[in-house]
GROMACS .gro file of N, CA and C in nm:
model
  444
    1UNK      N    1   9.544   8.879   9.710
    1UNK     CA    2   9.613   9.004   9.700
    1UNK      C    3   9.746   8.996   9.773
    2UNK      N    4   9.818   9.058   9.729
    2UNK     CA    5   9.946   9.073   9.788
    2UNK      C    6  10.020   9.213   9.838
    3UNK      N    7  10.047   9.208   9.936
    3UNK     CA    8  10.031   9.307  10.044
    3UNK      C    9  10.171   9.329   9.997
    4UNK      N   10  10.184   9.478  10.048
    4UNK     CA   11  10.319   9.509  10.001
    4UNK      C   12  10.387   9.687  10.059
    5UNK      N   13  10.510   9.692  10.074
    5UNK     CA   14  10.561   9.833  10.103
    5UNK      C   15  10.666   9.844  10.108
    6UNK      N   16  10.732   9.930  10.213
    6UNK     CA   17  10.884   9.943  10.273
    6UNK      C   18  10.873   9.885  10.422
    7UNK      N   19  11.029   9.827  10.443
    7UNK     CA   20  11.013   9.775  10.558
    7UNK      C   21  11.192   9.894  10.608
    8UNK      N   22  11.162   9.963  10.668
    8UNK     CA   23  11.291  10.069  10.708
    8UNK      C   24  11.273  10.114  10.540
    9UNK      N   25  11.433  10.124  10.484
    9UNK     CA   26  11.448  10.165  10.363
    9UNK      C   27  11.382  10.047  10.224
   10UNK      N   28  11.386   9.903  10.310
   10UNK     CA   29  11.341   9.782  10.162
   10UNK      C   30  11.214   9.739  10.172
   11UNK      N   31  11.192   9.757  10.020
   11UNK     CA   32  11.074   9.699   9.926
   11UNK      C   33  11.050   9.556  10.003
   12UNK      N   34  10.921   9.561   9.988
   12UNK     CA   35  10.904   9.387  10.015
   12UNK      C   36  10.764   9.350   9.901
   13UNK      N   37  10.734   9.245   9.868
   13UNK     CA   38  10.615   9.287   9.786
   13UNK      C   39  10.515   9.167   9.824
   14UNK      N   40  10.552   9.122   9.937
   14UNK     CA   41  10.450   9.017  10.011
   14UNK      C   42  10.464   8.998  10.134
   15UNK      N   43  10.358   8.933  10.237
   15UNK     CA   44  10.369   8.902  10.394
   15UNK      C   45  10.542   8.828  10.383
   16UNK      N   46  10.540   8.749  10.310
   16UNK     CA   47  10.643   8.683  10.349
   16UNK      C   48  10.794   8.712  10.319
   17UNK      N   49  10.771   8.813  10.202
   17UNK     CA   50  10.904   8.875  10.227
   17UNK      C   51  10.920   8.946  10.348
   18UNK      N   52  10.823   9.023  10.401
   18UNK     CA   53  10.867   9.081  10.511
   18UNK      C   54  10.904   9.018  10.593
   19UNK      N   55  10.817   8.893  10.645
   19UNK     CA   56  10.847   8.805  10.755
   19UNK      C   57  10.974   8.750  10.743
   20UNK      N   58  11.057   8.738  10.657
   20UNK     CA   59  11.177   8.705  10.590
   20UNK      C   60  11.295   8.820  10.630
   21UNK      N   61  11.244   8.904  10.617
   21UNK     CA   62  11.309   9.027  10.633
   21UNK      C   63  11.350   9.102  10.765
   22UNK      N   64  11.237   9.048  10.847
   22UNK     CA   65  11.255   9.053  11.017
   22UNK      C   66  11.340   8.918  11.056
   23UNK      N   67  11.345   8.830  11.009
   23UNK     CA   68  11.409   8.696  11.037
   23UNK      C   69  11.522   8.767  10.997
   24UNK      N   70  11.591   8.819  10.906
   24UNK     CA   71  11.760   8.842  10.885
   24UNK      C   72  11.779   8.874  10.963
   25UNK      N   73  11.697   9.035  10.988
   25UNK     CA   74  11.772   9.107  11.111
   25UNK      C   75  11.776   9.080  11.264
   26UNK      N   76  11.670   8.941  11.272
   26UNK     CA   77  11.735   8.871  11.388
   26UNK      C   78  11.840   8.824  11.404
   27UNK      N   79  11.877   8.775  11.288
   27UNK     CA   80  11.981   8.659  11.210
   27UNK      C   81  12.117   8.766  11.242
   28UNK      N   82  12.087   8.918  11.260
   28UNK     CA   83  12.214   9.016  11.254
   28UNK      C   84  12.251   9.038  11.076
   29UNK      N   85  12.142   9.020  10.998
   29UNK     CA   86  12.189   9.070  10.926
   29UNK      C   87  12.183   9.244  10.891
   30UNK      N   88  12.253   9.310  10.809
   30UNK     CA   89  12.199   9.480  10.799
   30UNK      C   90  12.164   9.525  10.612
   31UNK      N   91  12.026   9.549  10.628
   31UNK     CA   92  12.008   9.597  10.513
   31UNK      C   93  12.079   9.699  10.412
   32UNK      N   94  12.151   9.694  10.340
   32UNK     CA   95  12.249   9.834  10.264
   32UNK      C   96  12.422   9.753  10.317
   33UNK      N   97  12.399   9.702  10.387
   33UNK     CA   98  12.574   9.668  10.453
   33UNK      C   99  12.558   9.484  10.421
   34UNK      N  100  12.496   9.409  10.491
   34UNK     CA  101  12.523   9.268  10.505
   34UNK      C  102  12.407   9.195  10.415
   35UNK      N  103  12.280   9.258  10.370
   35UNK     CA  104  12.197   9.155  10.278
   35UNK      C  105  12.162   9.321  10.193
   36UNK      N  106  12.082   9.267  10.096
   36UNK     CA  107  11.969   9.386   9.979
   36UNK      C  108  11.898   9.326   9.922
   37UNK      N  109  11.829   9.375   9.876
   37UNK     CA  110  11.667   9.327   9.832
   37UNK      C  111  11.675   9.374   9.669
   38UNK      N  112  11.692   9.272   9.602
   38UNK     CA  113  11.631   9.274   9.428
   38UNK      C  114  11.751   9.361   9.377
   39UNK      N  115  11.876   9.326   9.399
   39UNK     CA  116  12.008   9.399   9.343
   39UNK      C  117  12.081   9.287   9.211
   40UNK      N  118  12.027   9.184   9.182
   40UNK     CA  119  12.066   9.086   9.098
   40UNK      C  120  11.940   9.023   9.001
   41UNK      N  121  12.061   9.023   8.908
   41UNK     CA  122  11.951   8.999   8.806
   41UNK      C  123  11.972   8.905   8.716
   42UNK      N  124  11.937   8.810   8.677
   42UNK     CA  125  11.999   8.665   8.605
   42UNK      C  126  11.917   8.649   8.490
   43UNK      N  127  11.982   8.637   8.342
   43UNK     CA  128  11.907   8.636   8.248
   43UNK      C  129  11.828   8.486   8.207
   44UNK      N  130  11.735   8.448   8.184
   44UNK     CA  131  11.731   8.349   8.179
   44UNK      C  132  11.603   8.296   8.066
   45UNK      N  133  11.566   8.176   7.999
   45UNK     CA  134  11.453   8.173   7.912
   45UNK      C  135  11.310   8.093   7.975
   46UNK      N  136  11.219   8.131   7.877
   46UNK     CA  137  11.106   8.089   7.927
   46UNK      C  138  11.104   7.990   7.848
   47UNK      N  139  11.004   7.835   7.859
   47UNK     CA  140  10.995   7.721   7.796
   47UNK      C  141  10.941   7.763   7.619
   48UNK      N  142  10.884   7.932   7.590
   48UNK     CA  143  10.900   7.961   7.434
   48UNK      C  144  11.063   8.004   7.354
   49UNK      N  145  11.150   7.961   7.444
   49UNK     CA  146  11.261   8.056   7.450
   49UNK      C  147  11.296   8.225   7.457
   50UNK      N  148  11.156   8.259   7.507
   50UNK     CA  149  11.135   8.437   7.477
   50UNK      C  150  11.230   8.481   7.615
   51UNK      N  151  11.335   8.543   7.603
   51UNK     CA  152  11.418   8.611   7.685
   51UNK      C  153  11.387   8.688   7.826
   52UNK      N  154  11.407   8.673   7.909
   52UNK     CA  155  11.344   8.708   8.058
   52UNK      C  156  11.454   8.752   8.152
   53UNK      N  157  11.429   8.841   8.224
   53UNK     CA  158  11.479   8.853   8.325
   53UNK      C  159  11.444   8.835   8.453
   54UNK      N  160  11.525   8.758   8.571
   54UNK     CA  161  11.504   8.701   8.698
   54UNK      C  162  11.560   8.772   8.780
   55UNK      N  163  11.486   8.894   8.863
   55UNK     CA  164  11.544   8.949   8.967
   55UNK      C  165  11.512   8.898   9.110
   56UNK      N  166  11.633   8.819   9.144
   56UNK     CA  167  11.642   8.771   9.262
   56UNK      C  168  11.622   8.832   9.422
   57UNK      N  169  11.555   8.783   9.478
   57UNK     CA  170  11.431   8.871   9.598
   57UNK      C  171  11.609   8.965   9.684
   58UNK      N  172  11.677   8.815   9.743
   58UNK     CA  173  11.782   8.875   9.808
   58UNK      C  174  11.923   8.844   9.826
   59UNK      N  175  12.029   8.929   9.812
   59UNK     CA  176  12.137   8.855   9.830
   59UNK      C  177  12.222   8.896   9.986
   60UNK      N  178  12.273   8.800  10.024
   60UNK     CA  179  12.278   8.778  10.172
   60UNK      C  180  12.486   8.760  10.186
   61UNK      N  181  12.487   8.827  10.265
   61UNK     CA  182  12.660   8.849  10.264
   61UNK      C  183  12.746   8.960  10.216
   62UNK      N  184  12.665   9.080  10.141
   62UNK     CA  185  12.699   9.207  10.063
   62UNK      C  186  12.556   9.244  10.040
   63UNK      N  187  12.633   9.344   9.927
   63UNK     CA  188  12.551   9.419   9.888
   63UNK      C  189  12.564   9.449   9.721
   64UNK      N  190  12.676   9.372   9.711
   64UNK     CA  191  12.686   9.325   9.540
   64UNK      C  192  12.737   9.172   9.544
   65UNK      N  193  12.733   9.182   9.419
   65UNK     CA  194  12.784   9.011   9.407
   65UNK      C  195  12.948   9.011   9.445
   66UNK      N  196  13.005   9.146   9.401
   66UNK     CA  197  13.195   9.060   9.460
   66UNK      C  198  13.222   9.097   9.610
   67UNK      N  199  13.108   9.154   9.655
   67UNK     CA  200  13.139   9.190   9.838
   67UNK      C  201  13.080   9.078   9.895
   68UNK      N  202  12.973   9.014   9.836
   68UNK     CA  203  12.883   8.832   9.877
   68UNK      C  204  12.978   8.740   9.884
   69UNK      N  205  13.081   8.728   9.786
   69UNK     CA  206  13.179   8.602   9.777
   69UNK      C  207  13.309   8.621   9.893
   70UNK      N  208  13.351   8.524   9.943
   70UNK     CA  209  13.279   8.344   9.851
   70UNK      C  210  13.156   8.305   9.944
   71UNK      N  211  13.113   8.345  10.098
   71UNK     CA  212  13.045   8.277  10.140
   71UNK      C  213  12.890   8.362  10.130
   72UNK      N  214  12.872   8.429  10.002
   72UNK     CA  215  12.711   8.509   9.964
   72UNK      C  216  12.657   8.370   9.934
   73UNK      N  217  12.507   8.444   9.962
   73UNK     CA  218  12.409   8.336   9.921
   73UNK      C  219  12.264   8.426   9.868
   74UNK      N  220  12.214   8.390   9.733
   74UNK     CA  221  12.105   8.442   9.684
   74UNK      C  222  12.005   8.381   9.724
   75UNK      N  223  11.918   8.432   9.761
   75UNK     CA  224  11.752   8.355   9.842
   75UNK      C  225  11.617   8.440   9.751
   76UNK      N  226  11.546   8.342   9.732
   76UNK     CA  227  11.433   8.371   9.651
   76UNK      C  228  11.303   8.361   9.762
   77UNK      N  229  11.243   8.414   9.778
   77UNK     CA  230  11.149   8.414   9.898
   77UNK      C  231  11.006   8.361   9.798
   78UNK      N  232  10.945   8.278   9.851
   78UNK     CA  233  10.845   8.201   9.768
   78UNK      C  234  10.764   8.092   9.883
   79UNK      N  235  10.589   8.141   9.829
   79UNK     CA  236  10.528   8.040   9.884
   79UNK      C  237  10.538   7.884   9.840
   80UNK      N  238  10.528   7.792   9.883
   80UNK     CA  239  10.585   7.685   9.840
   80UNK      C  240  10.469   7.588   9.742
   81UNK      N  241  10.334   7.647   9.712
   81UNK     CA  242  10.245   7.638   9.673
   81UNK      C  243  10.293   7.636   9.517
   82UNK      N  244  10.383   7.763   9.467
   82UNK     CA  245  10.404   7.847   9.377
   82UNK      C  246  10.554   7.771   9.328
   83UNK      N  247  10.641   7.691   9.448
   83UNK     CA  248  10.731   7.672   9.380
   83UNK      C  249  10.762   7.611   9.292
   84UNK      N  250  10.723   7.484   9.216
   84UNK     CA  251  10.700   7.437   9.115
   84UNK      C  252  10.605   7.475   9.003
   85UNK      N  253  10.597   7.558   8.968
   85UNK     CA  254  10.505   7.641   8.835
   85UNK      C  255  10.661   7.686   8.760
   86UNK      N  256  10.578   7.674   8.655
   86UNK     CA  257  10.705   7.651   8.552
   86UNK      C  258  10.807   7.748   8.524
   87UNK      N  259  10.754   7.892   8.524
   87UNK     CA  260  10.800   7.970   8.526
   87UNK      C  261  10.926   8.006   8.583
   88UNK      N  262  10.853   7.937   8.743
   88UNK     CA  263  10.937   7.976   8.902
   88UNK      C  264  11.044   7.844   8.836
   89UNK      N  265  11.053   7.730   8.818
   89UNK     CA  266  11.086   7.674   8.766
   89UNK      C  267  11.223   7.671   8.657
   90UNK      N  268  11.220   7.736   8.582
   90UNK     CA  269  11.301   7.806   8.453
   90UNK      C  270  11.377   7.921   8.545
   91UNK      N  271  11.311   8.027   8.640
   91UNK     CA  272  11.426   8.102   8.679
   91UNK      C  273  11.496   8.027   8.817
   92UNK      N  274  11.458   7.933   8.844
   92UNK     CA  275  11.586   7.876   8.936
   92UNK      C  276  11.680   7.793   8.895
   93UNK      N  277  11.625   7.738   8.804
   93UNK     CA  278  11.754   7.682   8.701
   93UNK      C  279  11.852   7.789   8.633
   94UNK      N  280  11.782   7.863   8.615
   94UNK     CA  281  11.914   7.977   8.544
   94UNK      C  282  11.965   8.027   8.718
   95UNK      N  283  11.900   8.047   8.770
   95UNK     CA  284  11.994   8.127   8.900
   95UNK      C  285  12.116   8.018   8.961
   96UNK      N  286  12.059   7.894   9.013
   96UNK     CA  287  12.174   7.773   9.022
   96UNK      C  288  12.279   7.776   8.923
   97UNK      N  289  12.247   7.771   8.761
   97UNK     CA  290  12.337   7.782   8.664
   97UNK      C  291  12.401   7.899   8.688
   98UNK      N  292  12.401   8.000   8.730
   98UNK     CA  293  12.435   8.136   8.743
   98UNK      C  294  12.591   8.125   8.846
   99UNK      N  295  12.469   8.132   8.986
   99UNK     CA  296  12.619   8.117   9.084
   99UNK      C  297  12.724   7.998   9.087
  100UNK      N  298  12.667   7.888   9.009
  100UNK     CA  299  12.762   7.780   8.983
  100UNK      C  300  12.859   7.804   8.891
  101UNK      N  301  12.842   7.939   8.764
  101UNK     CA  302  12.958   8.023   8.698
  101UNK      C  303  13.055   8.063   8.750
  102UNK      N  304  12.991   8.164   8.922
  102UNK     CA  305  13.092   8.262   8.958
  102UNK      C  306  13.182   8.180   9.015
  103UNK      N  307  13.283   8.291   9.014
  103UNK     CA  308  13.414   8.212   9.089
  103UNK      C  309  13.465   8.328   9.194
  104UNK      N  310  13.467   8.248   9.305
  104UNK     CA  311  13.442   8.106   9.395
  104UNK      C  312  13.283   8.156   9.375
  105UNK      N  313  13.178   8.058   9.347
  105UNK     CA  314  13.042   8.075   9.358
  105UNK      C  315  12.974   8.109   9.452
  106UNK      N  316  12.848   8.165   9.433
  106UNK     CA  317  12.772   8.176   9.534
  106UNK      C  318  12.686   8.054   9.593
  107UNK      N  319  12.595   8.073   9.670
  107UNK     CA  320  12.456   7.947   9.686
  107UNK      C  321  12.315   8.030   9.627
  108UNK      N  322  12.232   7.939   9.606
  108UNK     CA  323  12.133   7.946   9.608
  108UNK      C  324  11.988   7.928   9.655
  109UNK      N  325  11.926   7.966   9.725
  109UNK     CA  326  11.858   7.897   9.751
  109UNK      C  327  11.718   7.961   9.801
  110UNK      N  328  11.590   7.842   9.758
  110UNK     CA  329  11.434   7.884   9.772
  110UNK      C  330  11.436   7.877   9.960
  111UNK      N  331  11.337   8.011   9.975
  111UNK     CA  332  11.302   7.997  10.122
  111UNK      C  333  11.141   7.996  10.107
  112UNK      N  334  11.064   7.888  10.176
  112UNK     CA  335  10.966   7.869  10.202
  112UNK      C  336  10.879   7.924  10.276
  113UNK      N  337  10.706   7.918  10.338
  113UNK     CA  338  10.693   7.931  10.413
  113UNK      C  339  10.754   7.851  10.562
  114UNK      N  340  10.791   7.693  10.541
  114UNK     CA  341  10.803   7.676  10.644
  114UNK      C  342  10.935   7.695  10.687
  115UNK      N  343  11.058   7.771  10.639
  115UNK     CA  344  11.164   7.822  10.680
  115UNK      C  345  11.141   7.921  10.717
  116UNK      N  346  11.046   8.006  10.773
  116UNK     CA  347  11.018   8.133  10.797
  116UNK      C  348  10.934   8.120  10.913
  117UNK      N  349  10.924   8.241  11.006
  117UNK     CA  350  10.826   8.245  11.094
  117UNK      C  351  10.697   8.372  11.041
  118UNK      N  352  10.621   8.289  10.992
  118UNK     CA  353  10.504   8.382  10.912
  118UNK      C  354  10.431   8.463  10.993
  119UNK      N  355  10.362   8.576  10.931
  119UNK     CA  356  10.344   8.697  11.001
  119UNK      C  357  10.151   8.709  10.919
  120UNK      N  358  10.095   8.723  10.995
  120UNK     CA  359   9.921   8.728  10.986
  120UNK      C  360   9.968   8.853  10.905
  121UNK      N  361   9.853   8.940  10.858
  121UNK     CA  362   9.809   9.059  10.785
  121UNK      C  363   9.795   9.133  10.950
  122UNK      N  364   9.744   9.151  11.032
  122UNK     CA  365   9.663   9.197  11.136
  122UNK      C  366   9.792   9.184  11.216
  123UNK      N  367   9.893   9.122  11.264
  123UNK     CA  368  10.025   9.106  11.325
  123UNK      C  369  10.093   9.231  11.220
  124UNK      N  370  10.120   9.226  11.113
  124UNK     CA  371  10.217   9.328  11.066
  124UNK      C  372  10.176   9.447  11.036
  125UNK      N  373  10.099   9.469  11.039
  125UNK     CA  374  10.017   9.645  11.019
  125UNK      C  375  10.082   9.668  11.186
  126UNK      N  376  10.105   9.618  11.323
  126UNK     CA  377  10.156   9.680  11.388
  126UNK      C  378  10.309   9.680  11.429
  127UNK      N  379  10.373   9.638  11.301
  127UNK     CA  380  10.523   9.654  11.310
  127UNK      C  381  10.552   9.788  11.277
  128UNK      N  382  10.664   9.827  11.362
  128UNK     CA  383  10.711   9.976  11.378
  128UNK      C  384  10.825   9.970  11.209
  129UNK      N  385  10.813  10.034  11.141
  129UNK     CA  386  10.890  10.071  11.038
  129UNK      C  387  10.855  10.030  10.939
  130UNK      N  388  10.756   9.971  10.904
  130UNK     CA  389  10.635   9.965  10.790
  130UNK      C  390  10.537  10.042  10.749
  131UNK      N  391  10.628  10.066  10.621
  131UNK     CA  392  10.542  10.184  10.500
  131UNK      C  393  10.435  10.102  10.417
  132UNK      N  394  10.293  10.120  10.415
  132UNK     CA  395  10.209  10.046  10.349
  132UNK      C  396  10.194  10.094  10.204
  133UNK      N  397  10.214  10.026  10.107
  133UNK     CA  398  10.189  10.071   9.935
  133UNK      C  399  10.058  10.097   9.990
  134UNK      N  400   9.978  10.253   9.849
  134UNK     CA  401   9.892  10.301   9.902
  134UNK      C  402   9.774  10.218   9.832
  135UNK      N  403   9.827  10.093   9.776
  135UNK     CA  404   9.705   9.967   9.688
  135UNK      C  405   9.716   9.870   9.809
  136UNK      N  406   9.791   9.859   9.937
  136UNK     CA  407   9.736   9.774  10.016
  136UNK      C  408   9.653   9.856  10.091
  137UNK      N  409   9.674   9.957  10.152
  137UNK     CA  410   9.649  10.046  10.248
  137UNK      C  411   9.456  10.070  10.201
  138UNK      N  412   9.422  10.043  10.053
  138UNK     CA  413   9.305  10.062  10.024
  138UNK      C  414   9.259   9.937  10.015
  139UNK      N  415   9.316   9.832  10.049
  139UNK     CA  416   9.243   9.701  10.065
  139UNK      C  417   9.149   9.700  10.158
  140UNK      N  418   9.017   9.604  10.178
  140UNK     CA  419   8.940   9.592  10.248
  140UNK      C  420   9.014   9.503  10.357
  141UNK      N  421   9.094   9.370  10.315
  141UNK     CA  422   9.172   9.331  10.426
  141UNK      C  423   9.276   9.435  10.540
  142UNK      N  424   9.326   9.493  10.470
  142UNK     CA  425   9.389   9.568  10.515
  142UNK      C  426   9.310   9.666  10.631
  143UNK      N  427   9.217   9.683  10.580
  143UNK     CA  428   9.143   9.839  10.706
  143UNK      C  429   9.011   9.707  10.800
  144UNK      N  430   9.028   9.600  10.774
  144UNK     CA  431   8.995   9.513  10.874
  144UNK      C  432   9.136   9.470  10.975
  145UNK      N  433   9.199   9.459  10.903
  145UNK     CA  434   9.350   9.414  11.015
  145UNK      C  435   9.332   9.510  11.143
  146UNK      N  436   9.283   9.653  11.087
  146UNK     CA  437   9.279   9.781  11.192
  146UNK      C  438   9.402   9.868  11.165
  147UNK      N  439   9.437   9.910  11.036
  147UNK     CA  440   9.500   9.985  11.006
  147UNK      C  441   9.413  10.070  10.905
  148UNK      N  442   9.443  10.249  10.922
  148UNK     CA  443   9.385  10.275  10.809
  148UNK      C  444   9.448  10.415  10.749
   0.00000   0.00000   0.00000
């Protein structure tokens, strides 16, 4: 299952986006001003050629793509288990193909678990500014962490 809510005002839709998400704002980044969460969207195909869209987890340096350039960078937050499945696969090739269009381009790039400092289930139920979706909040993991 995948745990999920608001973290202040942004969506996260897993442990590790969040844990990702506390790492910026160590980093000094500011949500709405210096990074945003799922504001880009890159068209791209699946291996049937059936048309898809890739909304990218975050972009880092703005808050659109011409306030990011030149030194924005798009980050896809992903367990690394997951990163090679084909799918995941097909939309990072279109996202690389993407910012390698813009001019001056952006970067790209997969963040792992081990680029991250990961966060237990039972550690983040007591972070201050976390809104729980009300499908985690009825998880059995969840009301074992000791949240309820």
């Amino acid at each position: 299952m995948s745990f999920s809510g608001h973290y202040r005002t942004m969506r996260f839709r897993s442990l590790l986006e969040l844990a990702y998400m506390r790492q910026l704002e160590r980093e000094g980044f500011v949500f709405g001003e210096t990074a945003s969460y799922e504001t880009v969207k890159i068209p791209y195909r699946i291996g049937n050629g059936r048309k898809r869209t890739y909304v990218v987890d975050f972009l880092l340096g703005g808050t659109t793509l011409a306030a990011a350039r030149p030194q924005g960078v798009l980050v896809e937050v992903k367990w690394s288990k997951r990163v090679n499945e084909r799918t995941n696969r097909a939309k990072f090739a279109a996202a690389r193909s993407y910012v390698a269009g813009l001019l001056p381009p952006l970067m790209f790039r997969v963040v792992t678990e081990a680029d991250i400092e990961t966060l237990t289930l039972k550690e983040a139920v007591g972070i201050e500014g976390v809104e729980w979706s009300d499908r985690t909040k009825r998880s059995r993991a969840f009301k074992r962490a000791g949240k309820r």
